[in-house]
Short mmCIF file of C-alpha atoms (C1' of nucleotides) in Angstrom, two decimals:
data_model
loop_
_atom_site.label_atom_id
_atom_site.label_comp_id
_atom_site.label_asym_id
_atom_site.label_seq_id
_atom_site.Cartn_x
_atom_site.Cartn_y
_atom_site.Cartn_z
CA MET R 1 46.24 210.30 45.20
CA THR R 2 45.25 207.81 48.45
CA ILE R 3 41.71 207.66 46.74
CA ARG R 4 42.44 207.28 43.14
CA GLN R 5 44.63 204.23 45.27
CA ASP R 6 41.12 202.52 46.75
CA ILE R 7 39.30 203.17 43.66
CA HIS R 8 42.15 201.10 41.85
CA SER R 9 42.72 198.80 44.26
CA ALA R 10 38.47 198.12 45.05
CA GLY R 11 37.28 194.85 45.96
CA ILE R 12 40.84 192.88 44.90
CA PRO R 13 41.04 190.49 48.22
CA VAL R 14 43.86 192.52 50.64
CA LEU R 15 45.97 189.50 50.47
CA CYS R 16 45.67 189.35 46.90
CA GLN R 17 47.14 192.90 46.62
CA SER R 18 50.56 192.96 46.37
CA CYS R 19 50.90 189.56 45.47
CA GLU R 20 53.35 188.63 43.10
CA ALA R 21 51.33 186.44 41.45
CA ARG R 22 48.57 189.20 40.87
CA HIS R 23 51.47 191.83 39.14
CA ARG R 24 53.48 189.99 37.64
CA GLY R 25 52.37 186.54 37.51
CA LEU R 26 48.79 184.27 35.95
CA CYS R 27 46.69 185.89 38.51
CA GLY R 28 46.99 189.50 36.70
CA ALA R 29 44.59 188.31 33.66
CA LEU R 30 41.55 187.69 36.30
CA GLU R 31 39.07 190.28 36.87
CA PRO R 32 38.19 191.68 40.27
CA ASP R 33 35.80 189.27 41.32
CA GLN R 34 37.24 186.42 39.51
CA LEU R 35 39.93 186.78 42.26
CA ILE R 36 37.23 187.32 45.01
CA GLU R 37 35.77 183.60 43.50
CA LEU R 38 39.26 182.18 43.55
CA SER R 39 40.48 184.26 46.50
CA LYS R 40 37.71 182.02 48.42
CA THR R 41 39.26 178.77 47.89
CA SER R 42 42.67 179.54 47.82
CA SER R 43 44.91 179.35 50.78
CA ARG R 44 48.41 180.09 51.32
CA ARG R 45 51.25 178.17 52.89
CA GLY R 46 54.94 177.64 53.36
CA VAL R 47 57.00 174.80 52.17
CA SER R 48 60.72 174.34 53.58
CA PRO R 49 63.42 172.99 51.50
CA GLY R 50 63.31 168.80 50.98
CA ALA R 51 59.44 169.02 50.58
CA GLU R 52 57.80 166.76 48.20
CA LEU R 53 54.89 169.27 46.66
CA THR R 54 54.02 166.70 44.23
CA GLY R 55 54.69 163.81 43.48
CA ASP R 56 55.60 161.38 40.19
CA ALA R 57 52.59 159.72 38.92
CA GLU R 58 50.23 161.28 41.64
CA VAL R 59 47.35 162.55 40.63
CA VAL R 60 47.18 166.32 41.62
CA GLU R 61 43.82 168.11 42.86
CA ARG R 62 45.65 170.84 43.36
CA TYR R 63 47.54 173.76 41.13
CA SER R 64 49.88 176.37 43.49
CA ASN R 65 51.49 179.84 42.43
CA VAL R 66 54.90 180.45 43.93
CA LEU R 67 55.44 183.12 45.62
CA SER R 68 59.05 183.24 46.95
CA GLY R 69 61.44 180.53 46.99
CA VAL R 70 62.41 178.13 44.03
CA VAL R 71 60.14 174.59 43.19
CA LYS R 72 62.62 172.30 41.31
CA LEU R 73 60.51 170.11 38.34
CA THR R 74 62.48 166.29 38.80
CA LYS R 75 62.28 162.67 36.83
CA SER R 76 63.92 160.16 37.09
CA LEU R 77 65.24 156.50 35.97
CA SER R 78 64.51 153.53 37.79
CA ASP R 79 67.84 152.81 39.05
CA GLY R 80 67.75 156.17 41.18
CA ARG R 81 69.56 157.95 38.52
CA GLN R 82 67.74 162.26 38.75
CA GLN R 83 66.99 164.65 36.55
CA ILE R 84 66.18 168.63 36.89
CA VAL R 85 63.85 169.08 34.48
CA GLY R 86 63.30 173.11 35.41
CA LEU R 87 63.61 175.24 38.30
CA GLN R 88 60.27 177.74 38.93
CA PHE R 89 60.74 181.06 40.65
CA ALA R 90 57.45 183.72 41.48
CA PRO R 91 54.96 184.13 40.11
CA ASP R 92 55.35 181.58 38.16
CA PHE R 93 52.42 178.87 38.07
CA LEU R 94 52.59 175.63 39.11
CA GLY R 95 50.39 172.35 37.41
CA ARG R 96 49.88 171.27 34.10
CA PRO R 97 46.74 171.74 33.09
CA PHE R 98 44.16 169.18 31.17
CA LYS R 99 46.60 166.08 32.34
CA SER R 100 45.94 164.54 35.70
CA GLU R 101 49.16 162.60 35.69
CA SER R 102 52.43 164.81 34.27
CA ALA R 103 55.30 162.29 35.01
CA ILE R 104 57.65 165.18 37.33
CA SER R 105 58.02 165.49 40.87
CA ALA R 106 57.94 168.90 42.13
CA GLU R 107 59.99 169.01 45.25
CA ALA R 108 60.47 173.26 47.40
CA ALA R 109 64.91 173.57 47.01
CA THR R 110 64.89 176.06 49.03
CA GLU R 111 62.09 178.10 51.58
CA VAL R 112 59.03 178.61 49.90
CA SER R 113 55.30 180.48 49.92
CA LEU R 114 52.38 179.21 47.64
CA CYS R 115 49.32 180.09 47.11
CA SER R 116 47.08 177.11 46.07
CA PHE R 117 43.62 176.52 44.73
CA PRO R 118 41.85 173.59 42.89
CA ARG R 119 42.36 172.30 39.82
CA SER R 120 39.22 172.35 39.16
CA VAL R 121 38.14 176.51 39.47
CA ILE R 122 41.29 177.57 37.87
CA GLU R 123 40.16 174.80 35.03
CA ARG R 124 36.79 176.50 35.26
CA MET R 125 38.21 180.40 34.78
CA MET R 126 40.54 178.82 32.38
CA LYS R 127 36.88 177.96 29.85
CA LEU R 128 35.70 181.11 31.19
CA SER R 129 38.82 184.18 30.27
CA PRO R 130 40.36 183.44 26.95
CA GLY R 131 42.64 186.24 29.10
CA LEU R 132 43.66 183.27 31.52
CA GLU R 133 44.39 180.52 29.22
CA HIS R 134 46.49 183.48 27.37
CA ARG R 135 48.86 184.00 29.92
CA LEU R 136 49.48 180.65 30.72
CA LEU R 137 50.37 180.05 27.13
CA LYS R 138 52.93 182.46 27.39
CA GLN R 139 54.54 181.12 30.85
CA THR R 140 54.74 177.71 28.90
CA LEU R 141 56.00 178.86 25.69
CA ASN R 142 58.72 180.64 28.27
CA GLU R 143 59.23 177.17 30.01
CA LEU R 144 59.64 175.43 26.56
CA ASP R 145 62.55 178.29 25.01
CA GLU R 146 64.24 177.94 28.73
CA ALA R 147 64.26 173.74 28.70
CA ARG R 148 64.91 173.60 25.08
CA GLU R 149 68.19 175.98 26.30
CA TRP R 150 69.88 174.05 28.71
CA MET R 151 68.74 170.61 26.63
CA LEU R 152 71.71 173.14 24.76
CA ALA R 153 73.39 173.04 27.98
CA LEU R 154 72.64 169.21 28.44
CA GLY R 155 73.91 167.77 25.47
CA ARG R 156 76.70 169.68 23.81
CA LYS R 157 78.08 171.76 26.98
CA THR R 158 81.45 170.75 28.98
CA ALA R 159 81.55 171.00 32.62
CA SER R 160 82.55 173.98 33.08
CA GLU R 161 80.53 175.55 30.34
CA LYS R 162 77.50 174.06 32.15
CA VAL R 163 78.68 175.80 35.91
CA ALA R 164 78.53 179.03 34.23
CA SER R 165 75.81 179.41 32.25
CA PHE R 166 73.59 178.30 35.36
CA LEU R 167 75.43 180.59 37.86
CA LEU R 168 74.34 183.14 35.02
CA MET R 169 70.22 181.79 34.92
CA ILE R 170 71.08 182.21 39.02
CA ALA R 171 72.41 186.01 39.23
CA ARG R 172 69.51 186.43 36.66
CA ASN R 173 66.38 185.25 38.00
CA ILE R 174 66.92 185.13 41.54
CA ASP R 175 66.44 189.27 42.24
CA PRO R 176 64.79 190.18 39.31
CA ALA R 177 64.93 193.08 40.55
CA THR R 178 68.36 193.64 39.49
CA ASP R 179 68.92 195.49 35.88
CA PRO R 180 68.53 192.63 33.47
CA ALA R 181 72.51 194.75 32.51
CA ALA R 182 73.88 194.98 35.48
CA LYS R 183 77.90 194.24 35.82
CA SER R 184 77.30 192.26 38.75
CA ALA R 185 75.93 190.51 41.15
CA SER R 186 75.69 188.92 44.42
CA PHE R 187 73.45 186.39 45.50
CA GLU R 188 72.89 182.72 47.75
CA LEU R 189 73.10 179.57 45.98
CA PRO R 190 69.35 178.57 45.74
CA LEU R 191 70.09 174.61 45.34
CA THR R 192 72.67 172.17 47.23
CA ARG R 193 75.57 171.49 44.73
CA ALA R 194 73.61 167.79 44.52
CA ASP R 195 70.47 169.89 43.44
CA ILE R 196 73.45 171.88 41.08
CA ALA R 197 74.60 168.64 39.65
CA ASP R 198 71.46 166.76 38.92
CA PHE R 199 70.45 169.81 37.05
CA LEU R 200 73.59 169.80 35.17
CA GLY R 201 73.58 166.47 34.71
CA LEU R 202 76.92 165.64 36.36
CA THR R 203 78.30 165.03 39.89
CA ILE R 204 79.31 166.96 42.99
CA GLU R 205 82.00 165.98 42.53
CA THR R 206 82.08 167.90 39.76
CA VAL R 207 79.88 170.98 40.74
CA SER R 208 82.72 171.05 43.87
CA ARG R 209 85.55 171.19 41.56
CA GLN R 210 83.94 173.74 38.33
CA LEU R 211 83.20 176.57 41.03
CA THR R 212 87.21 176.00 42.58
CA ARG R 213 88.15 176.93 39.19
CA LEU R 214 86.16 179.61 38.69
CA ARG R 215 86.97 180.66 42.34
CA ALA R 216 90.76 180.47 41.17
CA SER R 217 89.94 182.29 38.21
CA ASP R 218 88.64 184.93 40.24
CA VAL R 219 85.96 184.50 38.05
CA ILE R 220 83.11 184.47 41.18
CA ARG R 221 84.33 184.57 45.32
CA ILE R 222 81.88 181.97 47.44
CA GLU R 223 80.84 182.90 50.79
CA ASN R 224 79.65 179.87 53.18
CA ASN R 225 79.34 177.69 50.13
CA ARG R 226 76.50 179.49 49.33
CA HIS R 227 76.52 183.31 49.09
CA VAL R 228 78.58 184.08 45.61
CA THR R 229 79.30 187.15 44.53
CA VAL R 230 80.27 188.26 40.39
CA ASP R 231 81.76 190.79 40.04
CA ASN R 232 82.14 191.26 36.65
CA LEU R 233 79.28 189.16 34.69
CA SER R 234 80.92 188.84 30.91
CA HIS R 235 83.68 186.84 32.57
CA LEU R 236 80.60 184.44 33.50
CA GLU R 237 79.05 185.07 29.76
CA GLN R 238 81.97 184.25 28.23
CA ARG R 239 82.24 181.35 30.04
CA CYS R 240 79.17 179.52 28.41
CA GLY R 241 80.02 179.19 25.35
CA ASP R 242 77.38 180.61 23.64
CA MET B 1 25.53 159.19 3.48
CA THR B 2 26.95 161.34 0.76
CA ILE B 3 25.36 164.34 1.08
CA ARG B 4 25.80 164.73 4.62
CA GLN B 5 29.09 164.87 3.74
CA ASP B 6 28.81 167.46 1.97
CA ILE B 7 27.02 168.86 4.49
CA HIS B 8 29.66 168.85 7.01
CA SER B 9 32.06 169.70 5.06
CA ALA B 10 30.00 172.95 2.86
CA GLY B 11 32.42 176.02 3.31
CA ILE B 12 35.41 174.32 3.73
CA PRO B 13 38.39 174.52 1.15
CA VAL B 14 39.13 172.17 -1.04
CA LEU B 15 43.00 171.63 0.00
CA CYS B 16 41.45 172.04 3.98
CA GLN B 17 38.95 168.53 2.91
CA SER B 18 42.07 166.05 4.16
CA CYS B 19 44.60 167.53 5.24
CA GLU B 20 45.93 166.20 8.53
CA ALA B 21 45.95 169.89 10.10
CA ARG B 22 42.15 170.62 9.98
CA HIS B 23 41.93 166.95 11.49
CA ARG B 24 44.39 166.45 14.60
CA GLY B 25 46.28 169.93 14.62
CA LEU B 26 45.85 173.68 14.63
CA CYS B 27 42.96 174.38 12.38
CA GLY B 28 41.11 171.88 14.06
CA ALA B 29 39.96 174.71 15.44
CA LEU B 30 38.76 177.21 13.51
CA GLU B 31 35.65 177.20 11.49
CA PRO B 32 34.40 176.98 8.27
CA ASP B 33 35.13 181.19 7.88
CA GLN B 34 37.84 181.23 9.73
CA LEU B 35 39.12 178.35 7.37
CA ILE B 36 38.26 180.02 4.25
CA GLU B 37 40.22 183.47 5.72
CA LEU B 38 43.20 181.46 6.69
CA SER B 39 43.58 179.41 3.07
CA LYS B 40 43.47 182.69 1.33
CA THR B 41 46.45 183.83 2.20
CA SER B 42 48.20 180.45 3.77
CA SER B 43 50.37 178.44 0.81
CA ARG B 44 51.56 174.71 0.42
CA ARG B 45 55.08 173.71 -0.16
CA GLY B 46 57.28 171.48 -0.34
CA VAL B 47 61.72 171.45 1.12
CA SER B 48 64.00 168.74 0.81
CA PRO B 49 66.18 167.86 3.67
CA GLY B 50 68.59 169.97 4.42
CA ALA B 51 66.76 173.05 3.52
CA GLU B 52 66.51 175.76 6.52
CA LEU B 53 63.05 177.27 7.25
CA THR B 54 63.35 179.35 9.96
CA GLY B 55 67.44 181.07 10.50
CA ASP B 56 68.78 181.17 13.89
CA ALA B 57 67.48 184.67 15.03
CA GLU B 58 65.48 185.69 11.88
CA VAL B 59 62.74 187.49 12.53
CA VAL B 60 59.64 184.78 11.94
CA GLU B 61 56.99 186.48 9.41
CA ARG B 62 55.04 183.42 8.21
CA TYR B 63 54.25 179.86 10.20
CA SER B 64 53.04 177.03 9.02
CA ASN B 65 51.47 173.87 9.61
CA VAL B 66 53.51 170.66 9.27
CA LEU B 67 51.87 168.62 7.15
CA SER B 68 54.33 165.66 5.84
CA GLY B 69 57.84 164.87 6.84
CA VAL B 70 60.08 165.71 10.06
CA VAL B 71 61.62 168.70 10.40
CA LYS B 72 63.88 169.49 13.47
CA LEU B 73 64.30 172.37 16.09
CA THR B 74 68.30 173.18 16.45
CA LYS B 75 70.51 175.14 18.88
CA SER B 76 73.43 175.88 18.10
CA LEU B 77 76.87 177.47 20.45
CA SER B 78 79.96 179.90 18.84
CA ASP B 79 82.04 177.29 17.94
CA GLY B 80 79.42 175.07 16.10
CA ARG B 81 78.91 171.97 18.67
CA GLN B 82 74.83 171.65 17.74
CA GLN B 83 71.73 170.71 19.36
CA ILE B 84 68.81 169.42 17.98
CA VAL B 85 66.21 170.34 20.54
CA GLY B 86 63.00 168.90 19.74
CA LEU B 87 61.14 167.13 16.07
CA GLN B 88 58.51 168.69 15.01
CA PHE B 89 56.29 165.78 13.03
CA ALA B 90 52.58 166.08 11.53
CA PRO B 91 50.20 168.02 12.10
CA ASP B 92 52.39 170.08 15.16
CA PHE B 93 52.93 174.25 14.83
CA LEU B 94 56.00 175.04 13.52
CA GLY B 95 57.11 179.00 15.14
CA ARG B 96 57.02 180.59 18.09
CA PRO B 97 54.16 182.96 18.77
CA PHE B 98 54.36 185.99 20.26
CA LYS B 99 58.63 186.65 20.14
CA SER B 100 59.84 187.18 16.64
CA GLU B 101 63.26 186.19 17.33
CA SER B 102 63.18 182.42 18.31
CA ALA B 103 67.56 181.56 19.92
CA ILE B 104 65.97 178.31 17.22
CA SER B 105 66.47 177.31 13.77
CA ALA B 106 64.52 174.78 11.82
CA GLU B 107 65.57 172.40 8.86
CA ALA B 108 63.35 170.16 7.08
CA ALA B 109 65.39 166.00 7.73
CA THR B 110 63.36 164.63 5.75
CA GLU B 111 61.28 165.02 1.89
CA VAL B 112 58.83 167.92 4.14
CA SER B 113 55.68 169.52 3.05
CA LEU B 114 54.03 172.64 4.57
CA CYS B 115 51.66 175.05 4.47
CA SER B 116 52.50 178.34 6.14
CA PHE B 117 50.57 182.00 6.22
CA PRO B 118 51.76 184.43 7.97
CA ARG B 119 52.60 185.69 11.10
CA SER B 120 49.90 188.33 11.88
CA VAL B 121 46.33 186.70 10.15
CA ILE B 122 47.20 183.97 13.09
CA GLU B 123 48.03 185.87 15.73
CA ARG B 124 44.94 188.33 15.11
CA MET B 125 42.21 184.54 14.65
CA MET B 126 44.44 183.67 17.74
CA LYS B 127 42.44 186.52 19.54
CA LEU B 128 39.13 185.65 18.39
CA SER B 129 39.08 182.65 18.92
CA PRO B 130 40.05 181.50 22.10
CA GLY B 131 39.70 177.58 20.64
CA LEU B 132 43.01 178.92 17.53
CA GLU B 133 44.78 179.93 21.44
CA HIS B 134 43.90 176.73 23.07
CA ARG B 135 44.42 173.92 21.15
CA LEU B 136 48.65 175.71 20.57
CA LEU B 137 48.42 176.03 24.55
CA LYS B 138 47.99 171.88 24.50
CA GLN B 139 50.63 171.47 21.95
CA THR B 140 53.03 173.24 23.72
CA LEU B 141 52.54 171.55 26.41
CA ASN B 142 53.11 168.57 25.35
CA GLU B 143 55.82 170.00 23.96
CA LEU B 144 57.81 170.82 26.80
CA ASP B 145 56.57 167.13 28.37
CA GLU B 146 58.83 165.93 25.19
CA ALA B 147 61.34 168.72 25.67
CA ARG B 148 61.86 167.66 29.63
CA GLU B 149 61.41 163.81 28.70
CA TRP B 150 65.18 163.94 27.38
CA MET B 151 66.27 166.56 29.51
CA LEU B 152 66.41 163.77 31.61
CA ALA B 153 67.56 161.31 28.93
CA LEU B 154 70.40 164.13 28.04
CA GLY B 155 71.85 163.87 31.32
CA ARG B 156 71.75 161.04 32.67
CA LYS B 157 70.71 158.00 30.35
CA THR B 158 73.80 156.34 28.79
CA ALA B 159 74.50 156.65 25.23
CA SER B 160 73.08 152.96 24.91
CA GLU B 161 70.46 154.19 26.61
CA LYS B 162 69.43 157.29 24.55
CA VAL B 163 69.76 154.94 21.08
CA ALA B 164 67.30 152.76 22.54
CA SER B 165 64.82 155.76 23.24
CA PHE B 166 65.00 157.45 20.41
CA LEU B 167 64.26 154.23 17.98
CA LEU B 168 61.80 154.12 20.59
CA MET B 169 60.57 157.76 20.52
CA ILE B 170 60.07 157.11 16.43
CA ALA B 171 58.64 154.21 16.27
CA ARG B 172 55.95 155.45 18.15
CA ASN B 173 55.64 159.20 16.18
CA ILE B 174 55.91 158.12 12.46
CA ASP B 175 53.24 155.95 11.85
CA PRO B 176 50.75 157.43 13.84
CA ALA B 177 48.32 155.26 12.53
CA THR B 178 50.12 152.13 14.23
CA ASP B 179 48.90 150.75 17.54
CA PRO B 180 49.96 152.35 20.66
CA ALA B 181 50.23 149.34 21.54
CA ALA B 182 51.66 147.84 19.92
CA LYS B 183 54.28 144.74 19.96
CA SER B 184 56.49 145.44 16.15
CA ALA B 185 57.41 148.50 15.03
CA SER B 186 59.29 148.60 11.31
CA PHE B 187 60.14 152.27 9.51
CA GLU B 188 62.80 154.52 8.00
CA LEU B 189 64.87 156.70 10.15
CA PRO B 190 63.91 160.32 9.60
CA LEU B 191 67.48 161.30 10.64
CA THR B 192 71.11 160.55 9.72
CA ARG B 193 73.69 159.51 11.88
CA ALA B 194 75.23 163.18 12.42
CA ASP B 195 71.50 163.98 12.94
CA ILE B 196 71.07 161.58 15.10
CA ALA B 197 74.27 161.96 17.02
CA ASP B 198 73.10 166.02 17.27
CA PHE B 199 69.69 164.62 19.05
CA LEU B 200 71.60 163.14 21.42
CA GLY B 201 74.01 164.70 22.62
CA LEU B 202 76.75 162.33 20.11
CA THR B 203 79.12 161.50 18.46
CA ILE B 204 78.28 159.84 14.88
CA GLU B 205 80.53 157.23 15.92
CA THR B 206 79.08 156.63 19.51
CA VAL B 207 75.37 156.32 17.57
CA SER B 208 77.19 153.93 14.83
CA ARG B 209 78.32 151.90 17.57
CA GLN B 210 75.43 151.58 19.82
CA LEU B 211 72.82 150.59 16.96
CA THR B 212 75.61 148.11 16.25
CA ARG B 213 75.11 146.43 19.92
CA LEU B 214 71.70 146.60 19.21
CA ARG B 215 71.62 144.95 16.02
CA ALA B 216 73.65 142.04 17.45
CA SER B 217 72.62 141.70 20.49
CA ASP B 218 69.06 141.24 18.01
CA VAL B 219 66.22 144.03 19.39
CA ILE B 220 66.51 145.43 15.87
CA ARG B 221 67.51 145.27 12.24
CA ILE B 222 68.80 147.41 9.68
CA GLU B 223 68.76 147.78 5.76
CA ASN B 224 70.16 150.51 3.95
CA ASN B 225 71.75 152.22 6.57
CA ARG B 226 67.71 153.82 7.29
CA HIS B 227 66.00 151.04 7.40
CA VAL B 228 64.90 150.66 10.62
CA THR B 229 62.79 146.73 11.77
CA VAL B 230 61.84 146.04 15.98
CA ASP B 231 60.13 142.93 16.91
CA ASN B 232 59.60 143.34 19.69
CA LEU B 233 59.49 146.80 21.29
CA SER B 234 59.60 145.55 24.99
CA HIS B 235 63.52 144.94 24.21
CA LEU B 236 63.73 148.30 23.02
CA GLU B 237 61.40 149.42 26.56
CA GLN B 238 63.87 147.60 28.55
CA ARG B 239 66.90 148.92 27.39
CA CYS B 240 65.47 152.55 27.65
CA GLY B 241 66.93 152.90 31.66
CA ASP B 242 63.02 154.44 32.63
"C1'" DC L 1 83.12 154.81 -13.40
"C1'" DG L 2 84.76 158.35 -9.54
"C1'" DA L 3 83.37 161.44 -6.53
"C1'" DA L 4 81.21 163.37 -2.35
"C1'" DG L 5 78.05 162.54 0.40
"C1'" DT L 6 77.60 158.68 4.59
"C1'" DA L 7 78.51 155.05 7.94
"C1'" DT L 8 80.76 151.77 10.13
"C1'" DT L 9 85.42 149.87 12.29
"C1'" DG L 10 89.73 149.81 15.10
"C1'" DA L 11 92.86 152.05 18.22
"C1'" DA L 12 94.53 155.97 21.39
"C1'" DG L 13 93.78 159.81 24.19
"C1'" DT L 14 90.26 162.48 27.98
"C1'" DG L 15 86.62 165.11 30.41
"C1'" DA L 16 84.20 163.61 33.08
"C1'" DA L 17 82.45 159.90 37.05
"C1'" DT L 18 83.36 157.41 40.72
"C1'" DC L 19 85.94 155.69 44.39
"C1'" DA L 20 87.86 157.37 49.55
"C1'" DA L 21 89.78 160.30 52.47
"C1'" DC L 22 89.13 164.26 54.66
"C1'" DC L 23 87.13 169.17 56.58
"C1'" DG L 24 84.02 172.67 58.57
"C1'" DT L 25 78.99 173.53 60.25
"C1'" DT L 26 75.50 172.43 62.49
"C1'" DG L 27 72.21 169.83 66.03
"C1'" DT L 28 71.60 166.30 69.76
"C1'" DG L 29 71.93 163.97 73.82
"C1'" DG L 30 74.92 161.93 77.43
"C1'" DC D 1 79.31 171.96 77.55
"C1'" DC D 2 82.46 168.18 74.88
"C1'" DA D 3 81.47 164.51 72.41
"C1'" DC D 4 79.66 162.49 67.79
"C1'" DA D 5 76.58 161.84 64.30
"C1'" DA D 6 75.35 164.03 60.30
"C1'" DC D 7 75.62 166.57 56.72
"C1'" DG D 8 76.95 168.93 52.69
"C1'" DG D 9 81.39 169.72 51.12
"C1'" DT D 10 86.23 169.80 48.76
"C1'" DT D 11 89.92 167.16 47.82
"C1'" DG D 12 93.36 163.25 45.40
"C1'" DA D 13 94.11 159.13 42.98
"C1'" DT D 14 91.99 155.93 39.89
"C1'" DT D 15 89.43 154.32 35.80
"C1'" DC D 16 85.81 154.20 31.76
"C1'" DA D 17 82.20 155.31 28.48
"C1'" DC D 18 82.62 159.10 25.64
"C1'" DT D 19 85.17 161.02 22.11
"C1'" DT D 20 88.56 161.37 18.62
"C1'" DC D 21 91.18 160.59 15.02
"C1'" DA D 22 91.68 157.29 11.68
"C1'" DA D 23 91.23 153.73 7.84
"C1'" DT D 24 88.41 151.68 5.31
"C1'" DA D 25 83.32 150.63 2.98
"C1'" DC D 26 78.40 151.23 1.01
"C1'" DT D 27 75.63 153.99 -1.42
"C1'" DT D 28 74.03 157.23 -4.76
"C1'" DC D 29 74.14 160.08 -8.62
"C1'" DG D 30 76.05 162.14 -12.04
#
DNA sequence: CGAAGTATTGAAGTGAATCAACCGTTGTGG
DNA sequence: CCACAACGGTTGATTCACTTCAATACTTCG
């Protein structure tokens, strides 16, 4: 048994062996020798909430995998109005291939751990191994589905439906280990009220009021502003409008 | 000269020879023999405005390329509120690979011409030729960029900024032949007021009022409700907020 | 012509934004 | 060790942009 395990992970870089990105993320498409090559130029780093990972209209020379934590992708108008257009969880890939400027900025929402590597290396590998591009296509299609899901929310849902939908999305993403069909959930909100507002196209005050209403209706419990418990997820689902 | 042309298009199915999808779309990634194989099972068809191409939560057995016209992608809430989450122009690919149900419905916004083929054939080809998947990835990444652009608009732009942004987007898409740096534009709106409202997360009345305001400010001219002329596109850009 | 569909315009209502005050926690330095 | 500033969050009063409701026009087509 231990021998089989050894054989199976033979040649895989130590750092990669228990890595989320290799199990469920992009690196799962790589052969051991490719993992070795990539790991030569890759480096792990932790960043703190608020740290800007890639700025708007900035040339990006390194791509990353999110290993833990939550990264927010934001777009802004010239007068400062801001919208979060995506949240990246582990083991999502972070980067915009085939385009150096992306008009999106990425910022750590929580403590984040990243594994980053040079743009050039991964792009070269993508040419050689179709499996890599295939995984990237799948993730991109999923992100597109999510973006469109939120377009519906932003354009047509009420403030309370938006907040309910947001909580449900977080509950489903924050701990993927939990059964997707679980009845209850308990988690730390990865975003501040300001971030939630920027995600839902609302103001801080409106978000706060809606959370208060959900609490008053016994749909959720809140401790320390951040910790949310949902005893019955279906109550939340009923408030999402869809 | 004519000989070279003959040699170059040797073996390419007649229908494909002048096809937009082969020049700028997905089929550009296919070799002549693959084009021949695909064309055996593909068929062109025209559909009229309002025709539903693929319904919500419906199993999709055929994918398509848009050859002309505009297709709207919509999502709905249970009470009927609707949001357009994407517009597809020629030569966009229409379909959601790797997922039979898509939670999105597609409907012709104008007279539309499609070239459709069985899901299975294109998915098999995708496994064999990485170039195909590469093109699809590129289109998907572009659609994701666009979706996020509209998330910003839906969440943070005012009604008048939304309408200005919409007109600008249409002006840039409707006739890709025109210089992207052109100063003026003149075009038929591919959407009704109701569709524009569903796209921008507004009501018909608000869209109408904002168009009236733009007309009153001499930014646009409108004839027959549908034909719009923009003498100075930069005036429109200034009203987009970004 | 008349009916149906599409668009404009006006008046009234409302959901969320804005403006403003206050609370609780955290961290800092006198 | 405490005063207090900084920050994040809640709550209330008021305002306003957009919706809703309603009436009227335009366009198209049998």
